[in-house]
Coordinates of C-alpha atoms in Angstrom, one line a residue:
M1 CA 75.4 -57.2 -19.9
H2 CA 76.3 -57.2 -23.6
R3 CA 76.7 -60.6 -25.3
P4 CA 80.2 -61.1 -26.7
M5 CA 80.5 -62.0 -30.5
K6 CA 81.8 -65.5 -29.6
K7 CA 79.3 -67.8 -27.9
L8 CA 80.5 -68.5 -24.4
G9 CA 79.6 -71.5 -22.3
G10 CA 79.7 -72.6 -18.7
Y11 CA 81.2 -70.2 -16.2
D12 CA 82.4 -67.8 -18.9
F13 CA 78.7 -67.4 -20.0
Y14 CA 77.5 -67.2 -16.3
R15 CA 80.0 -64.4 -15.5
Q16 CA 80.4 -62.4 -18.7
V17 CA 77.0 -62.6 -20.2
L18 CA 74.6 -63.1 -17.2
G19 CA 76.7 -61.1 -14.8
S20 CA 77.0 -63.8 -12.1
P21 CA 73.4 -63.7 -10.9
Q22 CA 72.3 -65.2 -7.6
Y23 CA 68.7 -64.0 -7.5
V24 CA 66.7 -65.6 -10.3
V25 CA 63.0 -65.4 -11.2
A26 CA 61.7 -68.7 -12.6
P27 CA 59.8 -69.3 -15.8
M28 CA 56.1 -69.3 -14.9
V29 CA 53.3 -70.1 -17.4
D30 CA 51.2 -66.9 -18.0
M31 CA 53.0 -65.2 -15.0
S32 CA 56.6 -64.2 -15.9
E33 CA 55.6 -61.9 -18.7
L34 CA 57.5 -58.7 -19.5
A35 CA 55.6 -56.4 -17.0
W36 CA 56.2 -58.9 -14.2
R37 CA 59.9 -59.3 -15.1
E38 CA 60.3 -55.5 -15.0
L39 CA 58.6 -55.4 -11.6
S40 CA 60.8 -58.2 -10.2
R41 CA 64.0 -56.5 -11.5
S42 CA 63.0 -53.3 -9.7
Y43 CA 63.0 -55.3 -6.5
G44 CA 66.5 -56.9 -7.0
A45 CA 66.0 -59.9 -9.4
Q46 CA 69.2 -60.3 -11.3
L47 CA 68.0 -62.8 -14.0
C48 CA 64.6 -63.5 -15.3
Y49 CA 63.1 -66.3 -17.5
T50 CA 60.1 -65.9 -19.8
P51 CA 57.1 -68.1 -19.3
M52 CA 57.3 -71.6 -20.8
F53 CA 56.4 -71.5 -24.5
H54 CA 55.2 -74.5 -26.4
S55 CA 57.8 -75.0 -29.1
S56 CA 55.3 -76.3 -31.8
H57 CA 53.0 -73.3 -31.4
F58 CA 55.8 -70.8 -31.2
A59 CA 57.5 -72.3 -34.3
N60 CA 54.4 -72.3 -36.5
S61 CA 52.2 -69.4 -35.3
A62 CA 53.1 -65.8 -35.7
T63 CA 50.0 -64.9 -33.7
Y64 CA 51.2 -67.1 -30.8
R65 CA 54.6 -65.5 -30.9
S66 CA 53.3 -61.9 -31.0
E67 CA 50.7 -62.5 -28.2
N68 CA 53.1 -64.3 -25.8
F69 CA 56.6 -63.1 -26.3
Q70 CA 57.5 -59.4 -25.6
T71 CA 60.8 -58.0 -24.5
N72 CA 62.8 -54.7 -24.7
A73 CA 66.3 -53.4 -24.3
Q74 CA 66.0 -53.2 -20.5
D75 CA 64.8 -56.8 -20.2
R76 CA 68.3 -58.3 -19.7
P77 CA 69.7 -60.7 -18.8
L78 CA 66.9 -62.9 -20.2
I79 CA 66.5 -66.6 -20.8
V80 CA 63.6 -67.9 -23.0
Q81 CA 62.2 -71.3 -22.1
F82 CA 60.6 -73.8 -24.4
C83 CA 59.0 -77.2 -23.9
G84 CA 58.8 -79.9 -26.6
N85 CA 59.9 -83.4 -27.6
D86 CA 61.1 -82.8 -31.2
A87 CA 64.6 -81.4 -31.6
D88 CA 63.9 -79.8 -35.0
T89 CA 60.7 -78.1 -33.8
V90 CA 62.4 -76.7 -30.6
L91 CA 65.3 -75.4 -32.7
K92 CA 62.9 -73.7 -35.2
A93 CA 61.1 -72.0 -32.3
A94 CA 64.4 -71.0 -30.6
K95 CA 65.7 -69.4 -33.8
F96 CA 63.0 -66.8 -33.6
V97 CA 64.3 -65.5 -30.3
E98 CA 68.1 -66.2 -30.3
G99 CA 68.7 -62.5 -31.2
E100 CA 66.6 -61.2 -28.3
C101 CA 67.8 -63.2 -25.4
D102 CA 70.9 -64.5 -23.7
A103 CA 70.1 -68.2 -23.6
V104 CA 67.4 -70.7 -24.5
D105 CA 66.2 -73.0 -21.7
I106 CA 64.6 -76.5 -22.2
N107 CA 61.8 -77.3 -19.7
L108 CA 62.4 -80.7 -18.3
G109 CA 60.6 -80.1 -15.0
C110 CA 56.9 -79.4 -15.7
P111 CA 55.0 -82.0 -13.7
Q112 CA 51.5 -81.1 -14.8
G113 CA 49.0 -83.4 -16.5
I114 CA 49.2 -81.4 -19.7
A115 CA 52.9 -82.2 -19.8
R116 CA 52.2 -85.9 -19.4
R117 CA 49.7 -85.8 -22.3
G118 CA 52.1 -83.8 -24.5
H119 CA 55.1 -85.9 -23.4
Y120 CA 57.3 -83.0 -22.4
G121 CA 58.6 -81.4 -19.3
A122 CA 59.3 -83.8 -16.4
F123 CA 57.8 -86.7 -18.4
L124 CA 60.7 -86.6 -20.8
Q125 CA 63.2 -87.4 -18.0
D126 CA 63.1 -91.2 -18.8
D127 CA 63.7 -90.6 -22.5
W128 CA 67.4 -89.6 -22.5
E129 CA 67.8 -90.1 -26.2
I130 CA 65.2 -87.5 -27.0
I131 CA 66.6 -85.1 -24.5
T132 CA 70.1 -85.6 -25.8
S133 CA 69.0 -84.9 -29.4
I134 CA 67.3 -81.6 -28.4
V135 CA 70.2 -80.3 -26.2
T136 CA 72.9 -81.3 -28.7
L137 CA 71.1 -79.8 -31.7
L138 CA 70.4 -76.5 -29.9
H139 CA 74.0 -76.3 -28.6
R140 CA 75.4 -76.8 -32.1
E141 CA 73.0 -74.6 -34.1
L142 CA 72.0 -71.6 -31.8
A143 CA 74.0 -68.4 -31.4
V144 CA 73.2 -68.5 -27.7
P145 CA 73.9 -71.2 -25.1
V146 CA 71.3 -73.8 -24.2
T147 CA 70.3 -74.4 -20.5
C148 CA 68.0 -76.9 -18.8
K149 CA 65.7 -77.0 -15.9
I150 CA 65.1 -80.4 -14.3
R151 CA 63.4 -82.2 -11.4
V152 CA 65.2 -84.9 -9.3
F153 CA 64.7 -88.6 -9.3
D154 CA 64.0 -90.5 -6.1
D155 CA 67.5 -92.0 -6.4
V156 CA 70.2 -89.4 -6.1
T157 CA 72.6 -91.5 -8.2
R158 CA 70.1 -91.4 -11.0
T159 CA 69.8 -87.6 -10.6
V160 CA 73.5 -87.2 -10.8
E161 CA 73.8 -89.4 -13.9
Y162 CA 71.0 -87.3 -15.5
A163 CA 72.8 -84.0 -14.8
R164 CA 76.0 -85.4 -16.2
M165 CA 74.2 -86.6 -19.4
L166 CA 72.8 -83.0 -19.9
E167 CA 76.2 -81.5 -19.4
K168 CA 77.8 -83.8 -21.9
A169 CA 75.0 -83.1 -24.4
G170 CA 75.8 -79.4 -24.3
C171 CA 73.9 -77.8 -21.5
Q172 CA 75.7 -74.7 -20.2
L173 CA 73.7 -74.0 -17.1
L174 CA 71.5 -76.3 -15.1
T175 CA 68.6 -75.5 -12.7
V176 CA 67.7 -78.3 -10.3
H177 CA 64.2 -78.3 -8.7
G178 CA 64.7 -80.4 -5.6
R179 CA 61.4 -82.2 -6.0
T180 CA 60.3 -85.3 -8.0
R181 CA 57.7 -85.0 -10.7
E182 CA 55.2 -86.6 -8.4
M183 CA 55.6 -83.8 -5.8
K184 CA 53.0 -81.3 -6.9
G185 CA 49.8 -79.7 -5.6
P186 CA 48.8 -81.1 -2.2
H187 CA 51.7 -83.5 -2.4
T188 CA 54.3 -80.8 -2.9
G189 CA 56.5 -81.5 0.1
I190 CA 60.0 -80.3 0.9
A191 CA 62.6 -79.9 -1.8
D192 CA 65.7 -82.0 -1.3
W193 CA 68.6 -79.7 -1.1
D194 CA 71.0 -82.7 -0.6
Q195 CA 70.2 -83.9 -4.1
I196 CA 70.9 -80.4 -5.4
R197 CA 74.2 -80.4 -3.6
A198 CA 75.1 -83.8 -5.1
V199 CA 74.5 -82.4 -8.6
R200 CA 76.5 -79.2 -7.9
E201 CA 79.5 -81.4 -6.8
A202 CA 79.1 -83.7 -9.9
V203 CA 79.1 -81.2 -12.8
K204 CA 81.4 -78.4 -13.9
I205 CA 78.7 -76.0 -15.3
P206 CA 76.9 -73.4 -13.1
V207 CA 73.9 -74.7 -11.1
F208 CA 70.8 -72.9 -9.8
A209 CA 68.7 -74.3 -7.0
N210 CA 64.9 -74.2 -7.0
G211 CA 62.7 -75.0 -4.0
N212 CA 62.0 -74.1 -0.3
I213 CA 62.6 -70.3 -0.7
L214 CA 60.1 -68.5 1.5
Y215 CA 62.1 -65.6 2.8
F216 CA 65.3 -63.7 1.8
E217 CA 67.4 -65.5 4.5
D218 CA 66.5 -68.8 2.8
V219 CA 68.6 -67.8 -0.2
A220 CA 71.8 -67.6 1.8
R221 CA 70.9 -70.9 3.6
C222 CA 70.3 -72.6 0.3
I223 CA 73.6 -71.4 -1.2
A224 CA 75.5 -72.4 1.9
H225 CA 73.9 -75.9 2.0
T226 CA 74.1 -76.7 -1.7
G227 CA 77.0 -74.6 -3.0
V228 CA 75.0 -73.5 -6.0
D229 CA 75.7 -70.4 -8.0
G230 CA 72.2 -68.9 -7.8
V231 CA 68.8 -69.5 -6.4
M232 CA 65.6 -69.5 -8.4
T233 CA 62.1 -68.8 -7.0
A234 CA 58.7 -69.1 -8.5
E235 CA 55.7 -69.1 -6.3
T236 CA 57.1 -67.0 -3.5
N237 CA 57.9 -64.3 -6.1
L238 CA 54.3 -64.2 -7.2
Y239 CA 53.2 -63.4 -3.6
N240 CA 56.1 -61.1 -2.7
P241 CA 58.1 -59.9 -5.7
A242 CA 60.3 -57.9 -3.2
L243 CA 61.7 -61.1 -1.9
F244 CA 65.2 -60.5 -3.3
A245 CA 65.2 -57.0 -1.8
D246 CA 64.5 -58.5 1.7
E247 CA 61.4 -56.4 1.9
H248 CA 57.7 -57.1 2.8
P249 CA 55.9 -54.1 1.3
S250 CA 52.2 -53.4 1.5
V251 CA 50.3 -55.3 -1.2
W252 CA 48.7 -52.1 -2.5
E253 CA 52.1 -50.6 -3.1
V254 CA 53.2 -53.5 -5.2
V255 CA 49.9 -53.6 -7.1
D256 CA 50.1 -49.9 -7.8
K257 CA 53.6 -50.4 -9.2
Y258 CA 52.7 -53.4 -11.3
L259 CA 49.6 -51.8 -12.7
E260 CA 51.6 -48.7 -13.8
I261 CA 54.0 -51.0 -15.7
A262 CA 51.3 -53.2 -17.1
V263 CA 49.3 -50.3 -18.5
R264 CA 52.4 -48.8 -20.0
Q265 CA 53.3 -52.0 -21.7
N266 CA 49.8 -52.9 -22.7
T267 CA 49.9 -56.2 -20.8
A268 CA 47.1 -58.7 -21.6
F269 CA 44.1 -58.5 -19.2
L270 CA 44.4 -62.1 -18.1
H271 CA 48.0 -61.7 -17.0
V272 CA 47.1 -58.6 -15.0
K273 CA 44.1 -60.2 -13.4
G274 CA 46.0 -63.3 -12.4
H275 CA 48.8 -61.3 -10.8
V276 CA 46.4 -59.1 -8.8
F277 CA 44.6 -62.1 -7.5
K278 CA 47.9 -63.7 -6.4
L279 CA 49.1 -60.5 -4.7
Y280 CA 45.9 -60.0 -2.8
N281 CA 45.3 -63.7 -2.2
I282 CA 45.5 -63.5 1.6
A283 CA 43.6 -60.3 1.9
F284 CA 40.8 -61.6 -0.3
Q285 CA 40.3 -64.5 2.0
I286 CA 39.2 -62.0 4.6
K287 CA 37.8 -59.2 2.3
T288 CA 35.7 -61.3 0.0
H289 CA 33.7 -58.3 -1.1
L290 CA 36.9 -56.8 -2.4
R291 CA 37.7 -60.0 -4.2
D292 CA 34.5 -59.6 -6.2
L293 CA 35.7 -56.3 -7.6
I294 CA 38.5 -58.1 -9.4
A295 CA 36.5 -61.2 -10.2
N296 CA 33.9 -59.1 -12.0
S297 CA 36.4 -57.0 -14.0
H298 CA 36.5 -57.4 -17.7
K299 CA 39.4 -55.1 -18.7
V300 CA 42.6 -53.7 -17.2
Q301 CA 40.9 -50.3 -16.6
D302 CA 38.3 -52.1 -14.4
I303 CA 41.2 -53.5 -12.3
V304 CA 42.8 -50.0 -12.0
D305 CA 39.5 -48.6 -10.8
A306 CA 39.0 -51.5 -8.4
Q307 CA 42.5 -51.0 -7.0
K308 CA 41.5 -47.5 -5.7
V309 CA 38.7 -48.9 -3.6
I310 CA 40.8 -51.9 -2.4
K311 CA 43.7 -49.7 -1.5
E312 CA 41.6 -47.2 0.5
E313 CA 40.0 -50.0 2.6
L314 CA 43.3 -51.8 3.3
I315 CA 45.1 -48.6 4.3
R316 CA 42.3 -48.0 6.7
D317 CA 42.8 -51.5 8.1
S318 CA 46.5 -51.0 8.4
K319 CA 46.1 -48.1 10.8
E320 CA 44.6 -50.3 13.4
A321 CA 47.0 -51.1 16.3
S322 CA 46.6 -54.8 16.1
P323 CA 44.7 -56.5 13.2
S324 CA 41.9 -58.6 14.6
V325 CA 41.9 -61.2 11.8
Q326 CA 44.8 -63.4 10.6
V327 CA 44.8 -66.1 7.9
Q328 CA 48.0 -67.9 8.2
N329 CA 49.4 -69.5 11.3
V330 CA 52.0 -72.1 10.3
T331 CA 53.5 -74.0 13.2
T332 CA 55.8 -76.3 11.3
C333 CA 57.9 -73.7 9.5
A334 CA 60.8 -72.7 11.8
N335 CA 61.1 -69.1 10.4
F336 CA 57.5 -68.4 9.7
R337 CA 56.6 -64.8 10.2
Q338 CA 53.1 -63.7 11.3
L339 CA 52.4 -60.7 9.1
P340 CA 49.2 -58.7 8.6
Y341 CA 47.1 -59.7 5.6
W342 CA 47.9 -56.4 3.8
I343 CA 51.6 -57.2 3.7
C344 CA 53.3 -59.2 0.9
Q345 CA 54.3 -62.6 2.2
P346 CA 54.7 -66.2 1.1
Y347 CA 51.5 -68.2 0.9
F348 CA 51.2 -71.6 2.7
R349 CA 48.6 -73.7 0.9
S350 CA 49.0 -76.4 3.6
T351 CA 51.1 -77.1 6.6
R352 CA 52.1 -80.3 4.7
L353 CA 54.6 -78.1 2.9
E354 CA 56.7 -77.8 6.0
A355 CA 55.9 -81.0 7.8
T356 CA 59.2 -82.7 8.2
K357 CA 58.7 -85.0 11.2
A358 CA 57.3 -88.4 10.5
D359 CA 55.0 -88.4 13.6
E360 CA 53.4 -85.1 12.3
A361 CA 52.8 -86.4 8.8
E362 CA 49.6 -88.3 9.5
K363 CA 48.0 -85.4 11.4
V364 CA 49.0 -83.0 8.8
D365 CA 47.7 -85.1 5.9
S366 CA 44.3 -85.5 7.7
A367 CA 44.1 -81.8 8.3
M368 CA 45.1 -81.0 4.8
K369 CA 42.4 -83.4 3.4
I370 CA 39.8 -81.6 5.4
S371 CA 41.2 -78.2 4.3
L372 CA 41.2 -79.2 0.6
D373 CA 37.7 -80.6 0.8
D374 CA 36.5 -77.3 2.4
E375 CA 38.3 -75.3 -0.4
R376 CA 36.7 -77.5 -3.1
K377 CA 33.2 -77.1 -1.6
A378 CA 33.8 -73.3 -1.4
R379 CA 34.9 -73.1 -5.0
K380 CA 31.9 -75.1 -6.1
E381 CA 29.5 -72.9 -4.1
A382 CA 31.2 -69.7 -5.5
K383 CA 30.8 -71.1 -9.1
R384 CA 27.2 -71.9 -8.4
Q385 CA 26.5 -68.4 -7.1
R386 CA 28.3 -66.8 -10.2
K387 CA 26.2 -68.9 -12.5
S388 CA 23.0 -67.9 -10.6
I389 CA 23.9 -64.2 -10.9
L390 CA 24.6 -64.5 -14.6
A391 CA 21.3 -66.3 -15.1
E392 CA 19.5 -63.5 -13.3
K393 CA 21.2 -60.9 -15.4
A394 CA 20.3 -62.8 -18.5
L395 CA 16.6 -62.8 -17.5
L396 CA 16.7 -59.0 -16.9
K397 CA 18.1 -58.4 -20.4
P398 CA 15.5 -57.5 -23.1
P399 CA 15.1 -60.3 -25.7
K400 CA 17.4 -59.9 -28.7
K401 CA 15.7 -58.5 -31.8
R402 CA 15.9 -60.9 -34.7
K403 CA 17.6 -59.5 -37.8
Y404 CA 14.9 -61.1 -40.0
P405 CA 11.1 -61.2 -39.5
N406 CA 9.5 -64.5 -38.3
C407 CA 8.2 -66.9 -40.8
P408 CA 4.5 -66.1 -41.4
S409 CA 3.6 -69.7 -41.4
C410 CA 5.3 -71.2 -38.3
S411 CA 6.5 -68.0 -36.5
R412 CA 9.4 -70.0 -35.1
N413 CA 12.1 -69.7 -37.7
P414 CA 13.3 -66.5 -39.5
A415 CA 11.7 -65.9 -42.8
S416 CA 13.9 -65.6 -45.9
A417 CA 13.6 -62.4 -47.9
K418 CA 14.7 -64.2 -51.1
C419 CA 12.1 -67.0 -50.8
V420 CA 9.3 -66.8 -53.3
S421 CA 6.8 -67.2 -50.4
Q422 CA 8.8 -65.2 -47.9
M423 CA 9.0 -68.2 -45.6
C424 CA 11.5 -70.4 -43.8
K425 CA 12.8 -73.5 -45.7
P426 CA 10.6 -76.2 -44.1
C427 CA 7.4 -74.1 -44.6
C428 CA 8.5 -73.2 -48.1
T429 CA 8.9 -76.9 -49.0
K430 CA 5.4 -77.7 -47.7
K431 CA 3.8 -74.8 -49.6
A432 CA 5.7 -75.5 -52.8
L433 CA 4.4 -79.0 -52.9
E434 CA 0.8 -77.9 -52.2
V435 CA 0.6 -75.2 -54.9
V436 CA 3.3 -76.7 -57.2
V437 CA 5.6 -73.6 -57.4
D438 CA 9.4 -73.4 -57.6
C439 CA 11.6 -71.6 -55.1
E440 CA 15.1 -70.9 -56.5
H441 CA 16.5 -69.7 -53.2
H442 CA 15.7 -72.9 -51.3
N443 CA 16.3 -75.0 -54.4
I444 CA 12.8 -76.5 -54.2
K445 CA 11.5 -77.1 -57.7
P446 CA 8.3 -79.3 -57.9
R447 CA 6.9 -77.4 -60.8
S448 CA 10.0 -77.8 -63.0
R449 CA 10.2 -81.5 -62.2
T450 CA 6.5 -82.0 -63.2
E451 CA 7.0 -80.2 -66.5
K452 CA 10.1 -82.2 -67.3
L453 CA 8.3 -85.4 -66.7
K454 CA 5.4 -84.4 -69.0
S455 CA 7.8 -83.5 -71.8
L456 CA 9.4 -87.0 -71.8
P457 CA 8.2 -89.3 -74.7
S458 CA 5.7 -92.1 -73.7
T459 CA 6.7 -95.7 -74.1
D460 CA 4.5 -98.7 -74.8
C461 CA 4.9 -101.9 -72.8
V462 CA 5.4 -104.1 -75.9
G463 CA 6.9 -107.5 -75.3
V464 CA 6.8 -107.2 -71.6
E465 CA 5.8 -110.3 -69.8
V466 CA 3.2 -109.6 -67.2

């Protein structure tokens, strides 16, 4: 869609600029880069967000901007997301991209510890004065609309008041993640669609829902339950970018497609490695030797080469009539699908994610704790083994040749070619005092000092009381 000359807001912006999207890919740190956005669009995504950018870094570092923000003419509609707690800084950052996107989003939903320390994301949700100043300034000064992404409060009344405050400040589109900021990691839990519905009924701007999207049919269920205008997904998109096409392709097919885009766009190695790990996550739990191929890669070409080996083995596995090994077996998700490990599918970190009955919660929490402890031990053991391998490799390497010869006196430190005695500084100091010689390079001058003292006039101790 082409942006009109006049800045539009609310539903005019949603329809005329964004094209009334229902399938939305979330902003994901280090994950929703240009190559991934192109891949997601090819599978039916109608709107994509950039990763979250730190407004201070973006505003003040050209290197940060060039390394983290890339787009092109086909990358539309696009919303760029920033975090921050200073209105002027966020505006300065947003000014760099207002001509290359369709809106600027304020991250008010990040629940991570780094957001707590930096006082941004979900940890701003109690500072309405700061939030209002940011949204109001961007709404007034930017050539594109400002949007916001939030998390809910425990109290739905407080959530509704929060949403109305943002709308009044100038927010033109609101994404509501139906979890509180405490619901993260092993405590993620179920997103509250009822809270999202309450927000949808309370405001007059478009609303997107975020949370509980595992399969394509969940999108329609969410829209029907909440009445929202679109549905945003984050984690499920990383494991199955074909979610919005209602497909479950083979993992190697998606990896092939992503690598072709990533190589063409010169995507950073760490982005590529992260995505391949996510896509093959379930397969690598079974095929640990294949995981090592990616773990030991150091550049994108290494991953491209490893993909050929991984693909060949998984294709061979897929030809078996009934796969003998399965990783996921979730009993608390009503629409859970048992799929082979070489097929793209949502990843269930713990059955706690889908435990809705109170009498199941204690059992699930106990099982989850055991599972998390096992995972932690496995990670520690894997780290220990990697360190051991690196140590062995280091021992096999020939010792590095020194650029300079050893000091002839101590044989420990490198000798200095400019030293009068061709020694290191400690040895030069010792020798200079012994033979009374100057070394200009090390600024050691016992001879000069001795001669200077001799040249001073002598004084008699006349009139001195002894």
